[in-house]
C-alpha positions as protocol buffer text, in pm:
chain_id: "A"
residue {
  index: 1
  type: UNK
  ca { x: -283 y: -3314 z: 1395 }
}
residue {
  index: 2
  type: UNK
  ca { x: -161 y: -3377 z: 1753 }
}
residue {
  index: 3
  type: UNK
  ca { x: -57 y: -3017 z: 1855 }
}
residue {
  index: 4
  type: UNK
  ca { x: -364 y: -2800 z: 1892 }
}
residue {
  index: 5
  type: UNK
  ca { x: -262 y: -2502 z: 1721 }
}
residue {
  index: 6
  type: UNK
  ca { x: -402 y: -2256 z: 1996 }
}
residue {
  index: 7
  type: UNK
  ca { x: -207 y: -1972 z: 1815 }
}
residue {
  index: 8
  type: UNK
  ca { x: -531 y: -2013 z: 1575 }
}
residue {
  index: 9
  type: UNK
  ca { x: -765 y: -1990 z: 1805 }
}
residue {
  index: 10
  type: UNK
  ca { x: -613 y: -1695 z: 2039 }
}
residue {
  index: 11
  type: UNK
  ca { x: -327 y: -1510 z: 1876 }
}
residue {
  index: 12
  type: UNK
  ca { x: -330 y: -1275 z: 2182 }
}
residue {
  index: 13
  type: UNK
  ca { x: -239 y: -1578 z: 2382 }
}
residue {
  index: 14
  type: UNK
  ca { x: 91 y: -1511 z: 2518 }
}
residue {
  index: 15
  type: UNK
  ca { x: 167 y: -1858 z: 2678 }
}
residue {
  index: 16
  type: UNK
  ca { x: 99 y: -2208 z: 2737 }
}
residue {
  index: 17
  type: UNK
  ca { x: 160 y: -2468 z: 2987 }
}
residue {
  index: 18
  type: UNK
  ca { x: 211 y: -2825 z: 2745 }
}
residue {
  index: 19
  type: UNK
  ca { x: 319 y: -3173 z: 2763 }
}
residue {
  index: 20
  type: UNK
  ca { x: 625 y: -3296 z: 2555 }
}
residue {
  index: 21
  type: UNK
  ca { x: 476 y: -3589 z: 2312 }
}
residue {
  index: 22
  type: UNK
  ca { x: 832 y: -3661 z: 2107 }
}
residue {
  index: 23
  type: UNK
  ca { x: 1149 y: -3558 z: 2115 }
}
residue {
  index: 24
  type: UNK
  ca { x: 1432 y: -3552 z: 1808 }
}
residue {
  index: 25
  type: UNK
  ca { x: 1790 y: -3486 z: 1816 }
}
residue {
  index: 26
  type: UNK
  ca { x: 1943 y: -3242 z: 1642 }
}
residue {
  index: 27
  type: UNK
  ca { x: 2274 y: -3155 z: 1567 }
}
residue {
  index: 28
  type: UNK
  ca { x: 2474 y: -2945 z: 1813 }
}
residue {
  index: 29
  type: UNK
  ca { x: 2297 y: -3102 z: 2068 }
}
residue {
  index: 30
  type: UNK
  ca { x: 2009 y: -2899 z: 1979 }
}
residue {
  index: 31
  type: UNK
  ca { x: 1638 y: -3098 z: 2046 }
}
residue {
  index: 32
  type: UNK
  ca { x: 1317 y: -3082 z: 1816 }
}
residue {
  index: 33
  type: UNK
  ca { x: 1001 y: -3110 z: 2037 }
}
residue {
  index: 34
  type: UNK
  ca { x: 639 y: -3218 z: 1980 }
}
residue {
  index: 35
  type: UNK
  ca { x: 393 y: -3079 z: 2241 }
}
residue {
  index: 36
  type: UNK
  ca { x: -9 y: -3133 z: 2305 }
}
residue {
  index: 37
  type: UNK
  ca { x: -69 y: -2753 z: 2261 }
}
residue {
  index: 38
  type: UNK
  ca { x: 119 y: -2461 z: 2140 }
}
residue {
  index: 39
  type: UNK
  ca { x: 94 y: -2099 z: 2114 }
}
residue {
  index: 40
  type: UNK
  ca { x: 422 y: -2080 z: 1855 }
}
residue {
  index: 41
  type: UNK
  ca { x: 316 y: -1997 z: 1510 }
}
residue {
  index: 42
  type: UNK
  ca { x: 523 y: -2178 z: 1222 }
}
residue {
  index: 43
  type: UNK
  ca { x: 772 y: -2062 z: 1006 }
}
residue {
  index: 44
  type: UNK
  ca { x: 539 y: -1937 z: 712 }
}
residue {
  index: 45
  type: UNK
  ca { x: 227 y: -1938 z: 907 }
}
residue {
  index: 46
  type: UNK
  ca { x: 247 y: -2303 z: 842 }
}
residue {
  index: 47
  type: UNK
  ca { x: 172 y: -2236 z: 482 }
}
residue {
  index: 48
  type: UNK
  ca { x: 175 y: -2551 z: 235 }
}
residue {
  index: 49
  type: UNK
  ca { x: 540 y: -2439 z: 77 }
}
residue {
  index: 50
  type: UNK
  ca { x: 679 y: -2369 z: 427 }
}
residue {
  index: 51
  type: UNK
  ca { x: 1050 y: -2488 z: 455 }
}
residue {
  index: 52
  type: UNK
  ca { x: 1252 y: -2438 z: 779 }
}
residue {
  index: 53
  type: UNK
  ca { x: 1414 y: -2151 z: 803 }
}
residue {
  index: 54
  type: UNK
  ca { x: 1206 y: -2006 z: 498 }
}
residue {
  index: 55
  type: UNK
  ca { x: 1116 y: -1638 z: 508 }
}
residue {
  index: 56
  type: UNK
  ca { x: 782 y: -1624 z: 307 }
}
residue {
  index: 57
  type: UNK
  ca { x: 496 y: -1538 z: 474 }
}
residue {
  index: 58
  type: UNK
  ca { x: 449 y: -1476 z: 866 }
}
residue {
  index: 59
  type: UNK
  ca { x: 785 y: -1604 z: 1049 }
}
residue {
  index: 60
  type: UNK
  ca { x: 760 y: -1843 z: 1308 }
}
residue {
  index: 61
  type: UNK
  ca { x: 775 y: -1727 z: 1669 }
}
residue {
  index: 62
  type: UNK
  ca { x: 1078 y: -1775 z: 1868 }
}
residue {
  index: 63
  type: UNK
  ca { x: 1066 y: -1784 z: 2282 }
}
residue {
  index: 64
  type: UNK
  ca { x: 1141 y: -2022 z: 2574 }
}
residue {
  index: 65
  type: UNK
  ca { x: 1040 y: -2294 z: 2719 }
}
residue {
  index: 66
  type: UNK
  ca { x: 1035 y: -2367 z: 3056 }
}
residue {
  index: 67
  type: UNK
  ca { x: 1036 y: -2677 z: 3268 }
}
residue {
  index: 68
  type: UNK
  ca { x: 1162 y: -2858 z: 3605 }
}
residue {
  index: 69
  type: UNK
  ca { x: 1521 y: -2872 z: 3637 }
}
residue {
  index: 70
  type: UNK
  ca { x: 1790 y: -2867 z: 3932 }
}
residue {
  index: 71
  type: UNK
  ca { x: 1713 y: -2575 z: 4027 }
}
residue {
  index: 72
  type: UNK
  ca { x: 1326 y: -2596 z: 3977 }
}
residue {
  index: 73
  type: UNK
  ca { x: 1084 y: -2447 z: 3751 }
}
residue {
  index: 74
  type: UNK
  ca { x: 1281 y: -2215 z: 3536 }
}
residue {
  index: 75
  type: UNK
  ca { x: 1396 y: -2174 z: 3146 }
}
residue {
  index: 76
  type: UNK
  ca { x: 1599 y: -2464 z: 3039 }
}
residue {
  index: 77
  type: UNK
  ca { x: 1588 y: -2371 z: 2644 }
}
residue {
  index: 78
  type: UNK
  ca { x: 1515 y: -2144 z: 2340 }
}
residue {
  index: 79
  type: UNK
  ca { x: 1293 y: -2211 z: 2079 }
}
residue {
  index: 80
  type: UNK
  ca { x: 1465 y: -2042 z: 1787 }
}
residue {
  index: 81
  type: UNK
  ca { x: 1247 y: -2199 z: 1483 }
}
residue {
  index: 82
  type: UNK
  ca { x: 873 y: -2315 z: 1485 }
}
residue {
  index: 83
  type: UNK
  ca { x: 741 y: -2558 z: 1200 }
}
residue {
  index: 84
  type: UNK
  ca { x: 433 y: -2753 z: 1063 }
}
residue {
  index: 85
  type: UNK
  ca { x: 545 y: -3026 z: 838 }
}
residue {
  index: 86
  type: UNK
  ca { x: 320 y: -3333 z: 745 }
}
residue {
  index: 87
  type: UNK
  ca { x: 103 y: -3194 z: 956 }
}
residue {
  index: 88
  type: UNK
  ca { x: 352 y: -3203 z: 1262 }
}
residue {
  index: 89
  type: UNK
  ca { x: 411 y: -2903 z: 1485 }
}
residue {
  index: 90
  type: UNK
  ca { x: 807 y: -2889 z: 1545 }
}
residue {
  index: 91
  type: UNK
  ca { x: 956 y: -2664 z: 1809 }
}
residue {
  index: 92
  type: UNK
  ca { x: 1358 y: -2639 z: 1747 }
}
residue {
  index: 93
  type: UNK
  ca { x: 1506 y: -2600 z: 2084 }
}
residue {
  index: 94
  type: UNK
  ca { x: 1881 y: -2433 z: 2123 }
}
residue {
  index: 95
  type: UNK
  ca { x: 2042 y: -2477 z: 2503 }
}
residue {
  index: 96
  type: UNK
  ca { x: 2028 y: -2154 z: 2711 }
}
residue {
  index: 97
  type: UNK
  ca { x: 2381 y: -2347 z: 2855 }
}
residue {
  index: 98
  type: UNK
  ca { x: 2626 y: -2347 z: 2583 }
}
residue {
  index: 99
  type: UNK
  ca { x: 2726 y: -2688 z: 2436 }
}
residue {
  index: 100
  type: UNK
  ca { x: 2449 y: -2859 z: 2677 }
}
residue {
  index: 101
  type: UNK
  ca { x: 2216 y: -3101 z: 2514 }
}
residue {
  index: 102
  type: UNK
  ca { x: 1876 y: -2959 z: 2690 }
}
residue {
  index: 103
  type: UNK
  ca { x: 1764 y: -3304 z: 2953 }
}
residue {
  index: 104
  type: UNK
  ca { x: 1401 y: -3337 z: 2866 }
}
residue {
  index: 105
  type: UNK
  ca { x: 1167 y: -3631 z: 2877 }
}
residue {
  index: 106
  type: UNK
  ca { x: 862 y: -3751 z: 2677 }
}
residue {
  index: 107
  type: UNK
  ca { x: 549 y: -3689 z: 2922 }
}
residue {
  index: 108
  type: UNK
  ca { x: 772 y: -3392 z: 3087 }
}
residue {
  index: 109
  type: UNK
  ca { x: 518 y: -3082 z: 3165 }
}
residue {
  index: 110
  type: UNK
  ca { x: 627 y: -2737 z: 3005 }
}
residue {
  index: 111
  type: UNK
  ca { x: 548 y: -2393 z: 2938 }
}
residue {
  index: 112
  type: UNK
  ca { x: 635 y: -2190 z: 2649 }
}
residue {
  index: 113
  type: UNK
  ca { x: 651 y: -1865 z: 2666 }
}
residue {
  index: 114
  type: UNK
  ca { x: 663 y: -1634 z: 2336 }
}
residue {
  index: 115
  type: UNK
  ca { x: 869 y: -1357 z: 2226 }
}
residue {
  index: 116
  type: UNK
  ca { x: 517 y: -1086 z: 2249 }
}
residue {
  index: 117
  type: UNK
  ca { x: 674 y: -808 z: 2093 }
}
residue {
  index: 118
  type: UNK
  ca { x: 806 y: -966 z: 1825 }
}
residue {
  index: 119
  type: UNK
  ca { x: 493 y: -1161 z: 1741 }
}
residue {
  index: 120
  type: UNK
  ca { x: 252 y: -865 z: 1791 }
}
residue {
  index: 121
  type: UNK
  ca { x: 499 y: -688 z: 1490 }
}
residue {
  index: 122
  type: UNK
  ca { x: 421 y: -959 z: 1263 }
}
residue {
  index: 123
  type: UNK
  ca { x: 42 y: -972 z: 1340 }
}
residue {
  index: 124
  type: UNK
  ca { x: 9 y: -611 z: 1281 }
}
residue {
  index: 125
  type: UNK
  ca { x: 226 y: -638 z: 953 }
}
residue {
  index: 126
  type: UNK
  ca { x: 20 y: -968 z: 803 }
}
residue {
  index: 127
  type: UNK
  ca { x: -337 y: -743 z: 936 }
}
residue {
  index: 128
  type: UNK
  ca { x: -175 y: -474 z: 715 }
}
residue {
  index: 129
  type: UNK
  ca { x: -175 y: -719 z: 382 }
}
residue {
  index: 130
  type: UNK
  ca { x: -521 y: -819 z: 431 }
}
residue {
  index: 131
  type: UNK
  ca { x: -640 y: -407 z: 484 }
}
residue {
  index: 132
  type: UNK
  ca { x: -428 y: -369 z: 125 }
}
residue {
  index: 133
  type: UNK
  ca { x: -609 y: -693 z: 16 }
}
residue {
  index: 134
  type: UNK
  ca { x: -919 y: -536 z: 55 }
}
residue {
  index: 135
  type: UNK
  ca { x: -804 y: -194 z: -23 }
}
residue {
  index: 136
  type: UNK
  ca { x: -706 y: -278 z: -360 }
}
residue {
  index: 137
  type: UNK
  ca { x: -1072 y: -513 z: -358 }
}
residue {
  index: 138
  type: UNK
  ca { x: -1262 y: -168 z: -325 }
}
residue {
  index: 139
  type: UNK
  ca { x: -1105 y: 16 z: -583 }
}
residue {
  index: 140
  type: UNK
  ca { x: -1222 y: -287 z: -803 }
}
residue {
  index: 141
  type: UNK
  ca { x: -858 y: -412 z: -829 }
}
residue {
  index: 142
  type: UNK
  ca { x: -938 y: -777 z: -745 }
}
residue {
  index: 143
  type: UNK
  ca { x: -995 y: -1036 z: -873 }
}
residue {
  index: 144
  type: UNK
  ca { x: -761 y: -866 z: -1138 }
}
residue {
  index: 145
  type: UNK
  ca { x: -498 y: -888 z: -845 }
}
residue {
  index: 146
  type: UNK
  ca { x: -460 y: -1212 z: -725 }
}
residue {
  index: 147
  type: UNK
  ca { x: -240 y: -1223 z: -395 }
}
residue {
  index: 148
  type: UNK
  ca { x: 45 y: -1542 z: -485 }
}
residue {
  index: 149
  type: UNK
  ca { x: 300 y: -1510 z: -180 }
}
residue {
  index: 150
  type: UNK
  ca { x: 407 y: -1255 z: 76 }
}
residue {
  index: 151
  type: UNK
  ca { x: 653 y: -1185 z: 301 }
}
residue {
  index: 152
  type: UNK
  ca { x: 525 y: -1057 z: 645 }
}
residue {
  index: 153
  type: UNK
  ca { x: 914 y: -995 z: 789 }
}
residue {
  index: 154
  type: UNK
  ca { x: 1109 y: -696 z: 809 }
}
residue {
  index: 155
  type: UNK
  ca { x: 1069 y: -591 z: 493 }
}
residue {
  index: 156
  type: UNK
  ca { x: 720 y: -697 z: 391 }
}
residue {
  index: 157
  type: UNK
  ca { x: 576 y: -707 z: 38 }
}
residue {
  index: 158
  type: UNK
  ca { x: 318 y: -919 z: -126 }
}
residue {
  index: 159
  type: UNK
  ca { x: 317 y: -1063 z: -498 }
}
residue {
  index: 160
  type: UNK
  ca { x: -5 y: -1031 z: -739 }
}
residue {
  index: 161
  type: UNK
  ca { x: -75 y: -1266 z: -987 }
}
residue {
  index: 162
  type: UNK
  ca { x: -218 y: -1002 z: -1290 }
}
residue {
  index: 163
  type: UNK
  ca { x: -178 y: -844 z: -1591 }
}
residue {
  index: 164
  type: UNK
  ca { x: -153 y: -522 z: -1465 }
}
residue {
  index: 165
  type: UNK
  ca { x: 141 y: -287 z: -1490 }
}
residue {
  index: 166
  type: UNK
  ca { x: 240 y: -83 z: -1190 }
}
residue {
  index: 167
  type: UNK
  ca { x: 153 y: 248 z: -1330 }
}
residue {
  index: 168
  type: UNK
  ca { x: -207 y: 166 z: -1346 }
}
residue {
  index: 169
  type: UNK
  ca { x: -214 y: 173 z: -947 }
}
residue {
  index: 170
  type: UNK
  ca { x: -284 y: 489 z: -764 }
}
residue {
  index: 171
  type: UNK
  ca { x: -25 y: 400 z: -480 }
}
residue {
  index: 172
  type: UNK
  ca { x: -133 y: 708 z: -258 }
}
residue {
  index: 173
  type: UNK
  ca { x: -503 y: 693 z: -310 }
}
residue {
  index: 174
  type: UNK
  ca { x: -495 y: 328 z: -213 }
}
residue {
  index: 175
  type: UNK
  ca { x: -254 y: 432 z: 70 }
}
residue {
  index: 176
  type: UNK
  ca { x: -532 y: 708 z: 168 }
}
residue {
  index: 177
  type: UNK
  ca { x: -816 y: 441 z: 165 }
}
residue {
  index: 178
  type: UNK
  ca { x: -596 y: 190 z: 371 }
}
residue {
  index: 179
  type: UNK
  ca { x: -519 y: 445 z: 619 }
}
residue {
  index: 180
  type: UNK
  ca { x: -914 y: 545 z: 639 }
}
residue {
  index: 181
  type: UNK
  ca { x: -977 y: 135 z: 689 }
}
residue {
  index: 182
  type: UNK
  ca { x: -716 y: 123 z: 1032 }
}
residue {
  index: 183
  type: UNK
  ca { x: -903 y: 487 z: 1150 }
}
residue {
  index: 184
  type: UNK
  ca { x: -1191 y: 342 z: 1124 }
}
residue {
  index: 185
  type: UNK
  ca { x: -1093 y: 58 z: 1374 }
}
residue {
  index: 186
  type: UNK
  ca { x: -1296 y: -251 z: 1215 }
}
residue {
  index: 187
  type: UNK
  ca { x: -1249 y: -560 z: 1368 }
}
residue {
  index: 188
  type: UNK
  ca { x: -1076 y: -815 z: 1137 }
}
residue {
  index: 189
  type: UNK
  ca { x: -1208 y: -1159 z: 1079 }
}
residue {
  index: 190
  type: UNK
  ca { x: -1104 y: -1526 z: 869 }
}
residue {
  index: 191
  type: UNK
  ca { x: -1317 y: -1748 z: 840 }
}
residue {
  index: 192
  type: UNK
  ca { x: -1314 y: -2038 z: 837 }
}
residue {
  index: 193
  type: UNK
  ca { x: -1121 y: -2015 z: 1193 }
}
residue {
  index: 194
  type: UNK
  ca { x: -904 y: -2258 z: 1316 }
}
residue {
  index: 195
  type: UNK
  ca { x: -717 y: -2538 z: 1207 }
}
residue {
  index: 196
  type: UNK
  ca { x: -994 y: -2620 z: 905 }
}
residue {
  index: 197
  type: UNK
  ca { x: -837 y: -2295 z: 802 }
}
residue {
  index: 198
  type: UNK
  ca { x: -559 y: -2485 z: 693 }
}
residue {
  index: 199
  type: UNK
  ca { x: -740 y: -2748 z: 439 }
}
residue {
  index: 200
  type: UNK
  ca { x: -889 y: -2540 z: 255 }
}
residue {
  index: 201
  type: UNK
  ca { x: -821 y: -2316 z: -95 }
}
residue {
  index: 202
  type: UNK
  ca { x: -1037 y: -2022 z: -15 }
}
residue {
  index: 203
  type: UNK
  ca { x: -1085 y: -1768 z: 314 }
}
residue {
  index: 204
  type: UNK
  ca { x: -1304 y: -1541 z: 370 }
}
residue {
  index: 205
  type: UNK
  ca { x: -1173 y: -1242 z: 499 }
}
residue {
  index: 206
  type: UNK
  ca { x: -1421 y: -968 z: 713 }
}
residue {
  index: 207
  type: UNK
  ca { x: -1385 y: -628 z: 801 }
}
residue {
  index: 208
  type: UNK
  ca { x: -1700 y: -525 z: 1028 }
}
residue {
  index: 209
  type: UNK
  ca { x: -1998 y: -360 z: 823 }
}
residue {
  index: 210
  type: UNK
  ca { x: -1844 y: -420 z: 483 }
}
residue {
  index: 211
  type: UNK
  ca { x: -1912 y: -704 z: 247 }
}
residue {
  index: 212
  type: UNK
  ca { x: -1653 y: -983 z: 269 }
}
residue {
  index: 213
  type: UNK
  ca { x: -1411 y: -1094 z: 45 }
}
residue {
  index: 214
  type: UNK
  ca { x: -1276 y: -1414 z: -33 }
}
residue {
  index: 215
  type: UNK
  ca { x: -871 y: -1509 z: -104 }
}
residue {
  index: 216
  type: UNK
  ca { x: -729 y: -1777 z: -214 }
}
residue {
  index: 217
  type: UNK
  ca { x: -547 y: -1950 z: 26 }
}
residue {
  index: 218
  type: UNK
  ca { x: -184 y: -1930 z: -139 }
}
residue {
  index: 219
  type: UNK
  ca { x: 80 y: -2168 z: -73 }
}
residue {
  index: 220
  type: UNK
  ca { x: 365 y: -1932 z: 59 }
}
residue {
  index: 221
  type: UNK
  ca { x: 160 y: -1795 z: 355 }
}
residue {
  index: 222
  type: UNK
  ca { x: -166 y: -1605 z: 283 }
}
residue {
  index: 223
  type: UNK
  ca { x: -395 y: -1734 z: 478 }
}
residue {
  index: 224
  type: UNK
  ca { x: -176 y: -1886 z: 719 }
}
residue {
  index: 225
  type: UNK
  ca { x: -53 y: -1719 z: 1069 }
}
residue {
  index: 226
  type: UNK
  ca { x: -209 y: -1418 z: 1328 }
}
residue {
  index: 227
  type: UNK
  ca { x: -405 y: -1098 z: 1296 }
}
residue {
  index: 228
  type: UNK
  ca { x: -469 y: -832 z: 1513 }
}
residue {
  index: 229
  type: UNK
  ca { x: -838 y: -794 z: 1630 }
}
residue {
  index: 230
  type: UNK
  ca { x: -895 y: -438 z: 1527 }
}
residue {
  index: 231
  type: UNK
  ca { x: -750 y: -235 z: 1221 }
}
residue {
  index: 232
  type: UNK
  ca { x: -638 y: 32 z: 1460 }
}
residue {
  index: 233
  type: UNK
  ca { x: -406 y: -199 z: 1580 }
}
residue {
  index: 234
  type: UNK
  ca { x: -191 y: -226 z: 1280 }
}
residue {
  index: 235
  type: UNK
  ca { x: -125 y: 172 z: 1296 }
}
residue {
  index: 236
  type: UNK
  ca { x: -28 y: 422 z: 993 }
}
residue {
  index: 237
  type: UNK
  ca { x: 78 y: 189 z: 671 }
}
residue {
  index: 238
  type: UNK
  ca { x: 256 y: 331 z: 400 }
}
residue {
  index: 239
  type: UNK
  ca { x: 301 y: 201 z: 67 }
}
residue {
  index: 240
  type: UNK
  ca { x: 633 y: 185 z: -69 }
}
residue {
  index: 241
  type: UNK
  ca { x: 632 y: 74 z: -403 }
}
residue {
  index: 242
  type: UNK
  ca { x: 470 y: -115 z: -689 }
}
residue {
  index: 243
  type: UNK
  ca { x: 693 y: -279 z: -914 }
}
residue {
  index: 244
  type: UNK
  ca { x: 684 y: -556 z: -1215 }
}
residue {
  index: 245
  type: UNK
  ca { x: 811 y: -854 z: -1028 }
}
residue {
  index: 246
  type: UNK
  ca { x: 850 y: -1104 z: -1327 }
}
residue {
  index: 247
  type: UNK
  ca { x: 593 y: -1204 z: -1603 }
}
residue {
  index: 248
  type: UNK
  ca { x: 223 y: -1176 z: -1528 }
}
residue {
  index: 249
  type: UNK
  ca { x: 348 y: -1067 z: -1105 }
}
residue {
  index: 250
  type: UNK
  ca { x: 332 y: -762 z: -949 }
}
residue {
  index: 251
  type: UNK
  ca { x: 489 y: -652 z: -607 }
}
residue {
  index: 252
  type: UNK
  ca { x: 349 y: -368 z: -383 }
}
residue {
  index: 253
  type: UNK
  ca { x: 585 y: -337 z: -93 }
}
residue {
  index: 254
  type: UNK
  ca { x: 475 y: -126 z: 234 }
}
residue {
  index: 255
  type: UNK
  ca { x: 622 y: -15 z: 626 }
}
residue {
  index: 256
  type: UNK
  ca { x: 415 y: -31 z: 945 }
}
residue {
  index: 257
  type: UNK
  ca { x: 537 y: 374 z: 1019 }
}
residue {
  index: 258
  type: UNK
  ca { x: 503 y: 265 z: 1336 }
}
residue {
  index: 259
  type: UNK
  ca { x: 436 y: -17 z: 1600 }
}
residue {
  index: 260
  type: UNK
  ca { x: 179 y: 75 z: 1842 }
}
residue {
  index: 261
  type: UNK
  ca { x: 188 y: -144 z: 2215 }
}
């Protein structure tokens, strides 16, 4: 990997000054970069099945990216789409000037700065997957639940591998338990951290003072992406519905109520 993936290491990270390693065109004189570092999480959390523009799992960040021009320091471009493919890190620049291929140079010194709010939604909702992960892990519901593929976006659900039907899930107890885990204000942990994360088929995921619980590392983005620090963070969750999503899957679906700062 040449990008360090800082977003691993610090998801609270907001920014990052880089240095441009390749450069791609694309069309409508649109650019695909390769920097040192990044902050930008990939489409999918950079999950093995991630495909650009793909929706599954955490989406990738979007922001700008800064660097010297005529008239100095300032933002030259949006990055509109994030990726990790072969193990590359692909920002997909779009031209804050209309019709005006971005002029950037390999060795150029940058600084991309992320879309916070946005991000900080989709931490909280992939923090409120694992807390129904291990929700659903108390009531004695996993391994019999195995989490396949998720969808951290706008509408977020996540898919169980199982032979369970939906009516044998309490939805509001397991609501009421989740809801107890974010009072509670537990700090959330994966290990292994980093970008090892990313080779291997099992996580362990932590909740302070309560035995840990280990995931499969699925290929449409559990595993993959940011999470908030403390459970607190992720605010009220409510869980929508649990339906029969095709043979041997079940879907629970669920809302953030709301989207603490």
């Amino acid at each position: 990997m040449e990008t360090k993936l800082q977003y691993l290491l610090d998801s609270y990270q907001r920014e990052m000054q880089a240095t441009v390693l390749e450069i791609l065109p694309e069309p409508a004189k649109k650019l695909r970069v390769k920097l040192d570092v990044s902050v930008f999480c990939p489409d999918g959390g950079g999950g093995k099945a991630n495909r650009r523009g793909g929706s599954k799992g955490q989406p990738g960040d979007t922001g700008l990216l800064l660097w010297a021009g005529s008239h100095g320091f300032e933002p030259q471009a949006r990055i509109n789409l994030v990726t990790l493919e072969q193990n590359e890190l692909w920002h997909f620049l779009e031209p804050l000037v209309p019709d005006e291929t971005p002029l950037l140079e390999v060795g150029q010194a940058v600084t991309g700065i992320l879309d916070w709010e946005r991000r900080y939604r989709h931490m909280q909702t992939h923090s409120a997957a694992y807390l129904l992960h291990y929700t659903l892990y108390e009531n004695g519901l996993i391994p019999a639940l195995i989490p396949l593929r998720a969808d951290y976006g706008t509408e977020p659900f996540v898919i169980y591998q199982t032979n369970l039907q939906p009516a044998e899930l309490n939805l509001k107890a397991l609501e009421t338990r989740l809801n107890e885990l974010v009072v509670e204000n537990l700090t959330l942990d994966i290990e292994p951290a980093g970008e090892e994360r990313l080779n291997r088929s099992e996580i362990s995921f932590k909740l302070a003072g309560l035995e840990a619980l280990l995931l499969p590392v699925a290929s449409e983005g559990s595993g993959f992406g940011t999470l908030v620090k403390r459970s607190a963070e992720v605010g009220p969750v409510r869980l929508l519905a649990a339906e029969q999503w095709s043979d041997q899957q079940l879907k629970i679906s669920y809302q953030l109520v709301t989207f603490p700062s």
